[in-house]
PDB file of C-alpha atoms in Angstrom:
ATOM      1  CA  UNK A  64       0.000   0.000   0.000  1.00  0.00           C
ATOM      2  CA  UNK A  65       1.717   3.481  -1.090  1.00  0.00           C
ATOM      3  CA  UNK A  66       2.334   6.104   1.717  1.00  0.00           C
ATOM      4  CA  UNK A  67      -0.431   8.390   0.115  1.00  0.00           C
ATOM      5  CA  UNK A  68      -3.676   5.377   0.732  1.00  0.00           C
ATOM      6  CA  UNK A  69      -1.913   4.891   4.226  1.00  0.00           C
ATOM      7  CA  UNK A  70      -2.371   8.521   4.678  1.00  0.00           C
ATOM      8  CA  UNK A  71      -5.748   8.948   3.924  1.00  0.00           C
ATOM      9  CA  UNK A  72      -7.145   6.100   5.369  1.00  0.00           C
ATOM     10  CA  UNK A  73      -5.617   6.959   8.689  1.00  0.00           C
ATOM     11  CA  UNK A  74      -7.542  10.481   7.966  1.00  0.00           C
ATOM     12  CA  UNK A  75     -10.338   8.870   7.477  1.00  0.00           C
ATOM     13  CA  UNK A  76      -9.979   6.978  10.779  1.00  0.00           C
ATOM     14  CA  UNK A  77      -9.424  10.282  12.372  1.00  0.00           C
ATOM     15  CA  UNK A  78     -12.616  11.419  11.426  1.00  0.00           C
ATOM     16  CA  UNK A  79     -14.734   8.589  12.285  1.00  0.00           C
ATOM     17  CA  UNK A  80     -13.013   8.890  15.848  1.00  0.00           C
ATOM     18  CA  UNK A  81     -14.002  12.399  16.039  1.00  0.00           C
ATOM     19  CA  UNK A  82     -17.623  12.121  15.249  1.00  0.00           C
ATOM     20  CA  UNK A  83     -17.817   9.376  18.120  1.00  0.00           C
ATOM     21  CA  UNK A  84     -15.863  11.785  20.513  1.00  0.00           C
ATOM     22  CA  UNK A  85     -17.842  14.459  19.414  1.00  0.00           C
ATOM     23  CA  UNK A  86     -21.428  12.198  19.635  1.00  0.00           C
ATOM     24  CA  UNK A  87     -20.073  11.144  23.338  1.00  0.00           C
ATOM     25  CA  UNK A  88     -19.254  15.090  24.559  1.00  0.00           C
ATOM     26  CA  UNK A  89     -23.241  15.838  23.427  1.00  0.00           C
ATOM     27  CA  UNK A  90     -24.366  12.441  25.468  1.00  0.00           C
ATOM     28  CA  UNK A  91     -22.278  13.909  29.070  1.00  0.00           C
ATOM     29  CA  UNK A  92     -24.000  17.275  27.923  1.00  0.00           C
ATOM     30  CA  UNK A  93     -27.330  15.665  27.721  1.00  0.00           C
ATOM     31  CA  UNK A  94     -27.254  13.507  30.955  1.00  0.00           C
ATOM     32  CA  UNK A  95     -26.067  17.090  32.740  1.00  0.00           C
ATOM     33  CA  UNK A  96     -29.166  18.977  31.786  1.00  0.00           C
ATOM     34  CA  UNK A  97     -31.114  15.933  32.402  1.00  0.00           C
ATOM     35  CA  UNK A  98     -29.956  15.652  36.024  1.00  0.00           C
ATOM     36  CA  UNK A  99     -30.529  19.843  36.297  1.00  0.00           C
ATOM     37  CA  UNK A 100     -33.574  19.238  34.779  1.00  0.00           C
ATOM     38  CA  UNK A 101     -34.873  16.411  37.374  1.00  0.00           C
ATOM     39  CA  UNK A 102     -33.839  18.796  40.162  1.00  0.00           C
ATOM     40  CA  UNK A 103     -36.439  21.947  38.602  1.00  0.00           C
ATOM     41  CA  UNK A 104     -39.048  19.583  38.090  1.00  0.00           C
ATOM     42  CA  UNK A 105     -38.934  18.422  41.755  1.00  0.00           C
ATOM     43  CA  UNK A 106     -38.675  21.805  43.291  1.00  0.00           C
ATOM     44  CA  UNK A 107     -41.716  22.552  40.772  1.00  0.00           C
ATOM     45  CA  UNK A 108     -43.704  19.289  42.062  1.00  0.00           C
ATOM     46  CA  UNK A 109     -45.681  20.363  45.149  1.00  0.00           C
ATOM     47  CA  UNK A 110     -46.570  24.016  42.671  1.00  0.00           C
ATOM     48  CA  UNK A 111     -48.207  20.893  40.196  1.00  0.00           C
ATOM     49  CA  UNK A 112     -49.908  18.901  42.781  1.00  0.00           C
ATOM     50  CA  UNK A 113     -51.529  21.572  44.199  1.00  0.00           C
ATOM     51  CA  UNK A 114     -52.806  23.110  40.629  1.00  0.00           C
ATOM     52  CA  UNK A 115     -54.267  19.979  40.383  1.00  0.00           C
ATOM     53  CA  UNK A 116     -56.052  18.957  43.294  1.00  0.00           C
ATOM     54  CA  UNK A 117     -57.877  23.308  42.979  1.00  0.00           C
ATOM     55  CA  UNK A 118     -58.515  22.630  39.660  1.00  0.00           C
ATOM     56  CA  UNK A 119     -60.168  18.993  40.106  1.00  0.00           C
ATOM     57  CA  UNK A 120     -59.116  18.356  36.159  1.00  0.00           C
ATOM     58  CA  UNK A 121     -55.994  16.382  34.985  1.00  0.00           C
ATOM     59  CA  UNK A 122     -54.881  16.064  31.335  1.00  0.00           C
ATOM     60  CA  UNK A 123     -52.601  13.521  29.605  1.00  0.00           C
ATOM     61  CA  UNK A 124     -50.023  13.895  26.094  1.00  0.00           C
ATOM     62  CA  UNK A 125     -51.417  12.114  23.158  1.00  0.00           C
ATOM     63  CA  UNK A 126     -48.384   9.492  21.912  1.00  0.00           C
ATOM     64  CA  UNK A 127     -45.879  10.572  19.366  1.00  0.00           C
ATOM     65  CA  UNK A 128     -43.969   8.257  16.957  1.00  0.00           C
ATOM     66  CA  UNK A 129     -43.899   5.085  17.943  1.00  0.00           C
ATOM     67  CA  UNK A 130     -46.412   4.818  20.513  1.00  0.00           C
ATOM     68  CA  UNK A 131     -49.061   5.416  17.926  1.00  0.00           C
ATOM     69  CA  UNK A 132     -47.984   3.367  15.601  1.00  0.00           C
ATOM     70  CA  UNK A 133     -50.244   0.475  14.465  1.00  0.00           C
ATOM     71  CA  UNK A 134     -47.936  -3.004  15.116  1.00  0.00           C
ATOM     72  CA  UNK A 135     -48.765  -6.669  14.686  1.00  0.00           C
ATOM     73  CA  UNK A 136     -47.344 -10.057  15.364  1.00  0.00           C
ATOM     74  CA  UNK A 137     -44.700 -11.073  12.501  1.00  0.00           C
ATOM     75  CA  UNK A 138     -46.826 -14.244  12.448  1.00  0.00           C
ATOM     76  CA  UNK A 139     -49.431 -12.554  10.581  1.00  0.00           C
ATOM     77  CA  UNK A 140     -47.343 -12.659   7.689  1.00  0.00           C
ATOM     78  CA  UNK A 141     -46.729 -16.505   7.926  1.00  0.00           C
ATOM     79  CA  UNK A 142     -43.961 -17.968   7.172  1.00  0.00           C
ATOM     80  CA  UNK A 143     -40.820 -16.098   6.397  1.00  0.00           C
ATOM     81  CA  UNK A 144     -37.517 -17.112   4.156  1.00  0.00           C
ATOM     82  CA  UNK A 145     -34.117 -16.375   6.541  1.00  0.00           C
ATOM     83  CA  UNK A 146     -32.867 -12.586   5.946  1.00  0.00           C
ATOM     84  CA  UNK A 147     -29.991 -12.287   3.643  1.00  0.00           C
ATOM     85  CA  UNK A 148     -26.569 -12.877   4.978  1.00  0.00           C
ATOM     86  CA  UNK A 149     -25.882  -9.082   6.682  1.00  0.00           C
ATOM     87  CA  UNK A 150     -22.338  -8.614   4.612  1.00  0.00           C
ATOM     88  CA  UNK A 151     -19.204  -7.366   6.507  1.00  0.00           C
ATOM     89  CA  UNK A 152     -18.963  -4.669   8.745  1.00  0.00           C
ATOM     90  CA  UNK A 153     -18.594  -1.075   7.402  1.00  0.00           C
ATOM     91  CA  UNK A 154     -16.620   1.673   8.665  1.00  0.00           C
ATOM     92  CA  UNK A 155     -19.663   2.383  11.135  1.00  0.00           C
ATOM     93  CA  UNK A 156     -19.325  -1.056  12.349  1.00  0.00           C
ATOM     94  CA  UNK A 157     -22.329  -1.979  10.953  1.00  0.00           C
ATOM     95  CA  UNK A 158     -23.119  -4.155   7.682  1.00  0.00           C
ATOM     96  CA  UNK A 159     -22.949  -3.169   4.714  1.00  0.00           C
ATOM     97  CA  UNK A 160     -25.370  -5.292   2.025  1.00  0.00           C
ATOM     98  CA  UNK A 161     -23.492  -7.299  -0.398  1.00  0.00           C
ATOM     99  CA  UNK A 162     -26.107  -6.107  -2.782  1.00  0.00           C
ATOM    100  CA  UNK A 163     -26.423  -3.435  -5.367  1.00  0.00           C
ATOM    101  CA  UNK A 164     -27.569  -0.238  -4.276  1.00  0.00           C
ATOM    102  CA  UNK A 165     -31.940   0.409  -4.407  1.00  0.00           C
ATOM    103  CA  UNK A 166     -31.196   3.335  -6.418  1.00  0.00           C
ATOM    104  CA  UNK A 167     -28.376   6.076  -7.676  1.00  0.00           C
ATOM    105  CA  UNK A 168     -27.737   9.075  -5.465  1.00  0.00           C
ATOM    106  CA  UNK A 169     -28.089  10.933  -8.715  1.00  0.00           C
ATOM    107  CA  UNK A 170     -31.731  12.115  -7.515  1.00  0.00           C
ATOM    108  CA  UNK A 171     -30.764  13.119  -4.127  1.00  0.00           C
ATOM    109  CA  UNK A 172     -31.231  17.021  -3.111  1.00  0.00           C
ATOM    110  CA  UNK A 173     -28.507  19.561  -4.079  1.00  0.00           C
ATOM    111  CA  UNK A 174     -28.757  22.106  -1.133  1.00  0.00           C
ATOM    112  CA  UNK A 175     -32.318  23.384  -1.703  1.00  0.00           C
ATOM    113  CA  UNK A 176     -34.961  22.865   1.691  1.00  0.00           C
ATOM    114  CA  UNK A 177     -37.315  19.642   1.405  1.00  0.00           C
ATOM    115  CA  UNK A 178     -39.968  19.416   3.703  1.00  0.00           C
ATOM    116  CA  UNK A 179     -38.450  22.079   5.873  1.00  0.00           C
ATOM    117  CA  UNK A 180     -35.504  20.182   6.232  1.00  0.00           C
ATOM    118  CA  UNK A 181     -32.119  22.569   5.074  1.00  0.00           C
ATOM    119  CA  UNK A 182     -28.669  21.918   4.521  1.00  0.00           C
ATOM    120  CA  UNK A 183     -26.295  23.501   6.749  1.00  0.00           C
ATOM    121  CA  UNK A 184     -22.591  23.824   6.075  1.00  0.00           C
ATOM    122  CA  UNK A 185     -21.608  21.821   9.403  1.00  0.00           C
ATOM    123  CA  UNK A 186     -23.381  18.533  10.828  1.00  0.00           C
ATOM    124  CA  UNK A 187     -25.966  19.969  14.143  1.00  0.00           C
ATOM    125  CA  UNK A 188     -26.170  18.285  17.244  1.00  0.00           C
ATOM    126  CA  UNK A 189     -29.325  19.623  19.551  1.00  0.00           C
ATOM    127  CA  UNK A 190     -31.609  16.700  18.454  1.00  0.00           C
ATOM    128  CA  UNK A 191     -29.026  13.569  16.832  1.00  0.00           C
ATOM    129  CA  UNK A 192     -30.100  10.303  17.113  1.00  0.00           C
ATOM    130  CA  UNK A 193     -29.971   7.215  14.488  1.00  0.00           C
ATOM    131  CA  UNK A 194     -32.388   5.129  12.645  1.00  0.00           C
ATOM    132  CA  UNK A 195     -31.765   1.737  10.280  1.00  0.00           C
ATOM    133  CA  UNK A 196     -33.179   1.223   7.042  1.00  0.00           C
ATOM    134  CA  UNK A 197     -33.171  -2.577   5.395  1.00  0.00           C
ATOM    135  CA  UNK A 198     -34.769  -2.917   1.639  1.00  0.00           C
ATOM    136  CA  UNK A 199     -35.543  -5.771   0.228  1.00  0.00           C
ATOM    137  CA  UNK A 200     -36.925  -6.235  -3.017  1.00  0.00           C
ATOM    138  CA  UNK A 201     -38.175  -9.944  -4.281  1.00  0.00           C
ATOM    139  CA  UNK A 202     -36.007 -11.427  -1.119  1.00  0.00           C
ATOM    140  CA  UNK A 203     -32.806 -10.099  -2.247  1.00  0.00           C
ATOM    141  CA  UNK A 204     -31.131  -7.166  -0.178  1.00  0.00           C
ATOM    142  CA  UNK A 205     -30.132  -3.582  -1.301  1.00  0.00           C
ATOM    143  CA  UNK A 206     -28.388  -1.443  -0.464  1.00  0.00           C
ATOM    144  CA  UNK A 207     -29.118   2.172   0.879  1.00  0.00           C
ATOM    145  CA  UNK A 208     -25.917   4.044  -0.182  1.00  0.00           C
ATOM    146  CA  UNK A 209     -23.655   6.478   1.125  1.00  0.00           C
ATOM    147  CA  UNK A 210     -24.011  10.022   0.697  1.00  0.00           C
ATOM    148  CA  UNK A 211     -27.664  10.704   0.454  1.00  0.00           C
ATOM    149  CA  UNK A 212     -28.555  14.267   1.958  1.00  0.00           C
ATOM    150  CA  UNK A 213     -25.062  15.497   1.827  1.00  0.00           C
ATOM    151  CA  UNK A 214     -24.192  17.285  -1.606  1.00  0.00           C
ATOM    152  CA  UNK A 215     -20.826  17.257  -2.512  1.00  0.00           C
ATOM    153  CA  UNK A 216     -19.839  14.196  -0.984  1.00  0.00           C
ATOM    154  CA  UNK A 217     -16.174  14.208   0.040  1.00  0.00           C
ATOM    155  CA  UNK A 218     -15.408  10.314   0.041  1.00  0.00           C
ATOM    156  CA  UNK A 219     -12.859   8.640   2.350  1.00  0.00           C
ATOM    157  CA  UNK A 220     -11.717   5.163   1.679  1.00  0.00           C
ATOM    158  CA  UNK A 221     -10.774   3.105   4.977  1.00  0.00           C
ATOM    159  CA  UNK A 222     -10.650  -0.808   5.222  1.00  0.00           C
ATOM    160  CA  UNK A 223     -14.136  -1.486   6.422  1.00  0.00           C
ATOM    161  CA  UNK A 224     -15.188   0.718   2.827  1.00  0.00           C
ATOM    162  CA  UNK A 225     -16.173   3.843   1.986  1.00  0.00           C
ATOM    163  CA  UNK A 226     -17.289   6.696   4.346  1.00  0.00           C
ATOM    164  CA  UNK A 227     -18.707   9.917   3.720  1.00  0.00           C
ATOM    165  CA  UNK A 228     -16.825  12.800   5.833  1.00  0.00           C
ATOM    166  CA  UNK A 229     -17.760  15.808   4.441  1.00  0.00           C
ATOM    167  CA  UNK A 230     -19.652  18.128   1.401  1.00  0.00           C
ATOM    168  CA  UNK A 231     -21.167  21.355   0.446  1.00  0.00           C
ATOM    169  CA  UNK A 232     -23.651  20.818   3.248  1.00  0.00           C
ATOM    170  CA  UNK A 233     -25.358  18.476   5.497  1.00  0.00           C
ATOM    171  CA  UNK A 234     -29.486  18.175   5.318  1.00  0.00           C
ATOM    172  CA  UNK A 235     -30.707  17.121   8.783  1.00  0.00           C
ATOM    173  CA  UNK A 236     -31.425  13.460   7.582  1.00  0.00           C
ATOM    174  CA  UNK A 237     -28.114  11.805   5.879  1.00  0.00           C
ATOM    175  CA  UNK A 238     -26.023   8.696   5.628  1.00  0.00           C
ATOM    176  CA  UNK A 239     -22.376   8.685   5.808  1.00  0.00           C
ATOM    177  CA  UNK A 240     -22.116   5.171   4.799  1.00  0.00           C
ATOM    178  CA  UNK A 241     -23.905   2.167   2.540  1.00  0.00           C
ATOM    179  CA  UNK A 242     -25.028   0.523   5.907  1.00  0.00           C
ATOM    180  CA  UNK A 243     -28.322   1.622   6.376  1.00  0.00           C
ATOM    181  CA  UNK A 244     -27.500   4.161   9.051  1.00  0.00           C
ATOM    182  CA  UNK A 245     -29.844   7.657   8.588  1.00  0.00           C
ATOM    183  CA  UNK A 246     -27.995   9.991  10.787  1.00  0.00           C
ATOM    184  CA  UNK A 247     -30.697  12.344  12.025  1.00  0.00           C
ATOM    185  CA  UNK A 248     -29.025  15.905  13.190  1.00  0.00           C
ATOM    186  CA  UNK A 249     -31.279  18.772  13.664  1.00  0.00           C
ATOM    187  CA  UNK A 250     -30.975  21.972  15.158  1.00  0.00           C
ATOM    188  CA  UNK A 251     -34.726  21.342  16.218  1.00  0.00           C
ATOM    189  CA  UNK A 252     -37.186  18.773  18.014  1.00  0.00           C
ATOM    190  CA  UNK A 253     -39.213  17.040  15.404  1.00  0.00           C
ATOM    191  CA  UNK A 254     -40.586  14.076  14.390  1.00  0.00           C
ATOM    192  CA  UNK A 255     -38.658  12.889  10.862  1.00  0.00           C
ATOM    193  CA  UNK A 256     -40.627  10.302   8.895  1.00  0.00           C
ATOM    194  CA  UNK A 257     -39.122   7.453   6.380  1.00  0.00           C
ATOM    195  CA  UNK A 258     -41.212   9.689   3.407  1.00  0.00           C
ATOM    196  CA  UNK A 259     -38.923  13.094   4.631  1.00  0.00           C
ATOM    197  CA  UNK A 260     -35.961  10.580   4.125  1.00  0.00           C
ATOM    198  CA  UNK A 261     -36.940   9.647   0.646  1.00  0.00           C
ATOM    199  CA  UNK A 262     -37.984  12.773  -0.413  1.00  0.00           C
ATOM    200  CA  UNK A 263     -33.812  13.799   0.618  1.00  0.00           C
ATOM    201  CA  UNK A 264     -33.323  11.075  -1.481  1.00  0.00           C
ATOM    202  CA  UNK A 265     -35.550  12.357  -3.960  1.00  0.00           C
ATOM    203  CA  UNK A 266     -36.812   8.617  -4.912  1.00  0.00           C
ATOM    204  CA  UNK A 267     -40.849   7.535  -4.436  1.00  0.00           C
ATOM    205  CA  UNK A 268     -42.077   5.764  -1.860  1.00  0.00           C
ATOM    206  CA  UNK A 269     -45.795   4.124  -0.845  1.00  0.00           C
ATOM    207  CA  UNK A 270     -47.589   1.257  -0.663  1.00  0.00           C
ATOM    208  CA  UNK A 271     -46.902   0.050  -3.925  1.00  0.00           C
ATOM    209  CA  UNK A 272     -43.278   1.117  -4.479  1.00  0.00           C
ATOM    210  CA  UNK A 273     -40.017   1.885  -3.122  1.00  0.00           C
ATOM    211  CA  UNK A 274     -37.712   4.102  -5.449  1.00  0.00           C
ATOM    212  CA  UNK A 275     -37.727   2.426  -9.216  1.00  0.00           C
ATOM    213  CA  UNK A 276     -39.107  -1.275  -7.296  1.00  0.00           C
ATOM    214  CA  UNK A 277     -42.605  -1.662  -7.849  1.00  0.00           C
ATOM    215  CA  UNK A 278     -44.954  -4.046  -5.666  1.00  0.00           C
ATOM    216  CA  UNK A 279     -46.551  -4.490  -2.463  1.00  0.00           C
ATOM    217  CA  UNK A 280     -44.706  -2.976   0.827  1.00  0.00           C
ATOM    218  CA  UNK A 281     -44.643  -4.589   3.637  1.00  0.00           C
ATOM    219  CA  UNK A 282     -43.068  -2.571   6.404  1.00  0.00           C
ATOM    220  CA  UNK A 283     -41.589  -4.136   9.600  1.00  0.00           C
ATOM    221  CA  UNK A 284     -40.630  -1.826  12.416  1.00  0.00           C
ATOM    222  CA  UNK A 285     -38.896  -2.919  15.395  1.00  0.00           C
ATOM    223  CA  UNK A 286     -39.677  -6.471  14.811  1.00  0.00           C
ATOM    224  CA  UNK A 287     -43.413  -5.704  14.452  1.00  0.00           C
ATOM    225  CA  UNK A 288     -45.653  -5.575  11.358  1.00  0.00           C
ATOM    226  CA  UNK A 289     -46.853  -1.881  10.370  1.00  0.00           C
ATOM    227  CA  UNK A 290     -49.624  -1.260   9.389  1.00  0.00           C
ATOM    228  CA  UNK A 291     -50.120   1.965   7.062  1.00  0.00           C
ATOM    229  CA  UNK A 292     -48.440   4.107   4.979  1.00  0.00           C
ATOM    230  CA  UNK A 293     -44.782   3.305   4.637  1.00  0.00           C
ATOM    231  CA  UNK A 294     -44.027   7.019   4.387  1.00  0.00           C
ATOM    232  CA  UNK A 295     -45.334   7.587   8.022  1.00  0.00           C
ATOM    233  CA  UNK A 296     -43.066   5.554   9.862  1.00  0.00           C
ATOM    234  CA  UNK A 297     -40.866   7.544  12.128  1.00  0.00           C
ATOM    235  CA  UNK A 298     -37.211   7.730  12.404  1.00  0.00           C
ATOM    236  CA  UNK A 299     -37.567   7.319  16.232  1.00  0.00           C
ATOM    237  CA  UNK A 300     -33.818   6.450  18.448  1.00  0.00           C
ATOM    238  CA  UNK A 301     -32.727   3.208  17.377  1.00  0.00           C
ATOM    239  CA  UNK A 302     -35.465   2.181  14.911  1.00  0.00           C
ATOM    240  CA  UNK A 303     -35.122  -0.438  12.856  1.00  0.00           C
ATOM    241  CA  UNK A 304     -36.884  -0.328  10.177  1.00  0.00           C
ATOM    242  CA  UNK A 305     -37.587  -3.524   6.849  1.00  0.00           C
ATOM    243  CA  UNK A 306     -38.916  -2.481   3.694  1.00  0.00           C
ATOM    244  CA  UNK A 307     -39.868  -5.459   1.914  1.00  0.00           C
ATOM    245  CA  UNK A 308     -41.473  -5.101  -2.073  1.00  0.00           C
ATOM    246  CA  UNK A 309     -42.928  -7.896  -3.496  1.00  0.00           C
ATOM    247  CA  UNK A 310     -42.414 -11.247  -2.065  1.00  0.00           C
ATOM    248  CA  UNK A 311     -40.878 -13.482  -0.583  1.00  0.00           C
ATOM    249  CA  UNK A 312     -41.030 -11.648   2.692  1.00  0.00           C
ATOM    250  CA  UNK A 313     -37.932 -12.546   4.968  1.00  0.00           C
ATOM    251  CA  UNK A 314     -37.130 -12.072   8.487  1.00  0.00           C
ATOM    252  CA  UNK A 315     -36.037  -8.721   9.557  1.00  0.00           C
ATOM    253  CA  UNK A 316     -33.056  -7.942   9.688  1.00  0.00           C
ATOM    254  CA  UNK A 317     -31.524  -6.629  13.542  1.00  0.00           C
ATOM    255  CA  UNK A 318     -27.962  -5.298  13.713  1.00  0.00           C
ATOM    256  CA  UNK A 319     -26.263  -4.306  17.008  1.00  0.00           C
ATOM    257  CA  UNK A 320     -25.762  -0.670  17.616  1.00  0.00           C
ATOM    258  CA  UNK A 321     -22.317   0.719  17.929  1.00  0.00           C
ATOM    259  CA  UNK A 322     -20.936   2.737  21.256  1.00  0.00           C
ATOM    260  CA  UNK A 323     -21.454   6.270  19.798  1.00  0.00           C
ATOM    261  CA  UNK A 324     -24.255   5.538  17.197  1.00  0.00           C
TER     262      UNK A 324
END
């Protein structure tokens, strides 16, 4: 290996490093604020209890995301061929398909806001958290590929593959690598769908296709059938999410989070 690929895969390295340093900095943050946070919400306890028991009324938060999501048994889809073999590790540490890729990053957005979503110049951190997409189409895997929501894409090569570290700008919902990963970073609270992630991607999807394959969707979320509109599922913390067109259907993939995703 010449001293130039040595050099920039060690670069590469060095960023991957960083983002997990950087993702591990905003955790301590987080668990500080939480622990102020529990201490203003006990001082402010007796003030609530009180409200309540003058005001004889109580009120409750209707679910978000995944609590009001529509789930079945994966029985209800009978039986189900073994997923694909998951493919080696990627420089996320997490699979990469040994599969084509569902479709080109050619459509993906150029820098212009879709569905409110922008592109800033650096990567934001006030509400990051990670989501999983598996597609497969007729019972063989694809692949979601690298790059999607960040135009420009400056590619680094390491030896777990190709990662993503940097481009023009960085929409809120991204992937760095072909692993399935959708990096959500926004400089706001909200609840990203699968169809916001798509439309970044600037490919279709409904109940009848996902980007150029056509057929029935089924949708497996967390390990649960879902029922609806594929383009409402949420990119909640951790979710794992199966797109399946056509058939056969096949068990859902699960992969094993990495420290700092």
């Amino acid at each position: 290996m010449s001293k130039s690929n040595r050099n920039r895969q060690q670069h590469a390295r060095q960023k991957i490093a960083q983002a997990r340093a950087a993702e591990a900095r905003r955790r301590r943050r987080q668990r500080w604020l939480v622990a102020l946070g529990a201490v203003v919400i006990a001082g402010g306890a007796a003030v609530g209890i009180a409200l309540a028991a003058t005001s004889g009324t109580s009120s409750s938060g209707g679910g978000s995301g995944a609590a009001s999501l529509k789930l079945t048994s994966l029985s209800t889809l009978g039986t189900l061929k073994p997923a694909p073999p998951p493919g080696p590790n990627g420089p996320e540490g997490v699979p990469v398909p040994s599969a084509p890729p569902l479709a080109s990053t050619a459509t993906k957005a150029t820098g212009a806001p879709v569905d409110g979503i922008h592109c800033d110049t650096s990567e934001q951190v006030l509400f990051h958290i990670h989501a999983h997409l598996t597609v497969v189409v007729n019972g063989s895997p694809r692949q979601i590929p690298a790059g999607l929501g960040i135009p420009g894409a400056q590619a680094q090569n390491t030896p777990q593959g190709t990662f993503i570290s940097g481009g023009k700008c960085f929409y809120w919902l991204h992937t760095h690598a072909a692993d399935g990963i959708i990096h959500i970073e926004s400089p706001v609270h909200r609840t990203f769908t699968l169809g916001n992630f798509f439309n970044v991607w600037g490919q279709p999807l409904g109940p009848s296709q996902a980007g150029p394959a056509q057929g029935h969707v089924t949708a497996i979320y967390n390990g649960k059938v879902y029922h609806g509109d594929p383009r409402d599922i949420p990119l909640t913390k951790h979710a794992q999410i199966q797109l399946e067109v056509g058939t056969p259907l096949v068990a859902p993939e699960s992969i094993t989070w990495p420290s700092g995703l």
